[in-house]
Coordinates of C-alpha atoms in Angstrom, one line a residue:
M1 CA 0.0 0.0 0.0
E2 CA 2.9 2.4 0.9
Q3 CA 4.5 1.8 -2.5
L4 CA 1.2 2.5 -4.3
L5 CA 0.9 5.9 -2.4
C6 CA 4.5 6.6 -3.4
L7 CA 3.7 5.8 -7.0
I8 CA 0.8 8.2 -6.9
A9 CA 2.9 10.9 -5.3
F10 CA 5.6 10.5 -7.9
T11 CA 2.9 10.5 -10.7
V12 CA 1.9 13.9 -9.3
T13 CA 5.5 14.9 -9.3
G14 CA 5.7 14.0 -12.9
I15 CA 2.6 16.1 -13.6
V16 CA 4.3 19.1 -11.8
I17 CA 7.4 18.6 -14.0
G18 CA 5.2 18.5 -17.1
V19 CA 3.5 21.8 -16.0
L20 CA 7.0 23.3 -15.4
F21 CA 8.0 22.2 -18.9
D22 CA 4.9 23.8 -20.4
V23 CA 5.7 27.1 -18.5
F24 CA 9.0 27.3 -20.5
R25 CA 7.2 26.3 -23.7
I26 CA 4.6 29.0 -23.2
L27 CA 7.3 31.6 -22.5
R28 CA 9.1 30.7 -25.7
R29 CA 6.0 30.9 -27.8
S30 CA 4.9 34.2 -26.2
F31 CA 8.2 36.0 -26.1
K32 CA 11.0 36.0 -28.7
T33 CA 14.3 35.0 -27.0
A34 CA 17.8 34.8 -28.2
D35 CA 19.4 31.3 -28.6
W36 CA 21.6 31.8 -25.5
L37 CA 18.6 32.6 -23.4
T38 CA 16.8 29.4 -24.7
T39 CA 19.8 27.4 -23.6
L40 CA 19.8 29.1 -20.2
Q41 CA 16.1 28.3 -19.9
D42 CA 16.7 24.7 -20.7
I43 CA 19.4 24.5 -18.0
L44 CA 17.1 26.2 -15.5
F45 CA 14.3 23.7 -16.4
W46 CA 16.5 20.7 -15.7
I47 CA 17.8 22.2 -12.5
L48 CA 14.3 22.9 -11.3
A49 CA 13.1 19.4 -12.4
G50 CA 16.0 17.9 -10.5
F51 CA 15.2 19.8 -7.3
I52 CA 11.5 18.9 -7.6
T53 CA 12.5 15.2 -8.1
L54 CA 14.9 15.2 -5.2
F55 CA 12.4 17.0 -2.9
S56 CA 9.8 14.4 -3.7
I57 CA 12.2 11.5 -3.1
F58 CA 13.1 12.9 0.3
K59 CA 9.5 13.9 1.2
F60 CA 7.7 10.8 0.1
N61 CA 10.3 8.0 0.1
N62 CA 12.8 9.0 2.8
G63 CA 15.5 9.6 0.2
E64 CA 15.4 6.0 -1.1
I65 CA 15.6 5.7 -4.8
R66 CA 13.4 2.9 -6.2
S67 CA 12.4 2.0 -9.8
Y68 CA 8.7 2.9 -9.2
I69 CA 9.8 6.5 -8.5
F70 CA 11.0 6.9 -12.1
I71 CA 8.0 5.0 -13.4
G72 CA 5.7 7.3 -11.5
I73 CA 7.4 10.5 -12.7
A74 CA 7.4 9.2 -16.3
L75 CA 3.8 8.2 -16.0
G76 CA 2.8 11.6 -14.6
V77 CA 4.6 13.5 -17.4
L78 CA 3.0 11.2 -20.0
I79 CA -0.5 11.6 -18.5
Y80 CA -0.1 15.4 -18.4
M81 CA 1.4 15.7 -21.9
L82 CA -1.3 13.5 -23.5
T83 CA -4.2 15.1 -21.7
L84 CA -3.8 18.8 -20.6
S85 CA -0.6 20.1 -22.1
K86 CA -1.9 20.8 -25.5
Y87 CA -4.8 22.9 -24.2
I88 CA -2.8 24.7 -21.5
V89 CA -0.1 25.8 -23.9
K90 CA -2.6 26.8 -26.6
Y91 CA -4.8 28.9 -24.3
S92 CA -2.0 30.3 -22.2
V93 CA -0.3 31.6 -25.3
I94 CA -3.6 33.2 -26.5
I95 CA -4.2 34.8 -23.2
I96 CA -0.6 36.2 -23.0
K97 CA -0.8 37.6 -26.5
F98 CA -4.1 39.2 -25.6
I99 CA -2.6 40.7 -22.4
K100 CA 0.4 41.9 -24.4
K101 CA -1.9 43.7 -26.9
I102 CA -3.9 45.3 -24.0
I103 CA -0.7 46.4 -22.3
S104 CA 1.1 47.5 -25.5
Y105 CA -1.6 49.9 -26.7
P106 CA -1.3 52.3 -23.7
V107 CA 2.4 51.9 -23.6
N108 CA 2.7 52.8 -27.3
L109 CA 0.4 55.7 -26.8
I110 CA 2.4 57.0 -23.8
F111 CA 5.6 56.6 -25.9
K112 CA 4.1 58.5 -28.8
I113 CA 2.9 61.3 -26.5
F114 CA 6.3 61.4 -24.8
N115 CA 8.0 61.4 -28.2
F116 CA 5.8 64.2 -29.5
L117 CA 5.9 66.4 -26.4
L118 CA 9.6 65.9 -25.4
I119 CA 11.8 64.1 -27.9
K120 CA 10.7 65.9 -31.0
P121 CA 11.1 69.4 -29.5
I122 CA 14.5 68.5 -28.1
K123 CA 15.6 67.2 -31.5
F124 CA 14.3 70.3 -33.2
L125 CA 16.0 72.6 -30.7
A126 CA 19.3 70.6 -31.0
Q127 CA 19.2 70.8 -34.8
R128 CA 18.5 74.6 -34.7
L129 CA 21.3 75.1 -32.1
S130 CA 23.6 72.9 -34.2
T131 CA 22.9 75.0 -37.3
F132 CA 23.3 78.2 -35.4
F133 CA 26.6 77.3 -33.9
K134 CA 27.9 76.0 -37.3
K135 CA 27.1 79.3 -38.9
I136 CA 28.8 81.2 -36.1
F137 CA 31.8 78.9 -36.4
Q138 CA 31.9 79.4 -40.2
N139 CA 31.5 83.2 -39.9
T140 CA 34.2 83.4 -37.3
T141 CA 36.5 81.3 -39.4
K142 CA 35.9 83.5 -42.4
I143 CA 36.5 86.7 -40.3
M144 CA 39.7 85.2 -38.9
K145 CA 40.9 84.2 -42.4
K146 CA 40.1 87.7 -43.7
K147 CA 42.0 89.3 -40.8
E148 CA 45.0 87.1 -41.4
K149 CA 45.0 87.9 -45.2
N150 CA 44.6 91.6 -44.4
K151 CA 47.4 91.4 -41.8
I152 CA 49.7 89.7 -44.4
K153 CA 48.8 92.3 -47.1
L154 CA 49.5 95.1 -44.6
Q155 CA 52.9 93.6 -43.7
E156 CA 53.7 93.2 -47.4
K157 CA 52.9 96.9 -47.9
E158 CA 55.0 98.0 -45.1
G159 CA 57.8 95.8 -46.3
I160 CA 58.0 93.6 -43.3
L161 CA 57.6 90.5 -45.3

């Protein structure tokens, strides 16, 4: 009887691991991630699955490893994947995409308002100031060159050069 209860407990552990696996699948389908981040998520999944398994082994079987533990976990993952996984992933992705649309609309609106009220005027002012200072620099350079030419001409007239 005790082994049957352990088998049931580890079947539930397998279902929990299946749900955890789907969490990562849902995240990947809902958000674009770089390859290195996918690798990091895979490593994180296996670490968490290992901790869940070890926790269950110590909690339900006093740390003793028996073959029915792995049978129960595999059975739990299999039951979950064949029954609920497809629907949970599908509808979770739909819900997350819907939430992203709901959130992105006001965020985009705020960004556009911020851009219109702050960024565009600053860019406009920066362009005007840049043009203004370029003209001042160009005019100053012209004046300095003229002064230098006049100075050279004056020195030539006086016979200094």
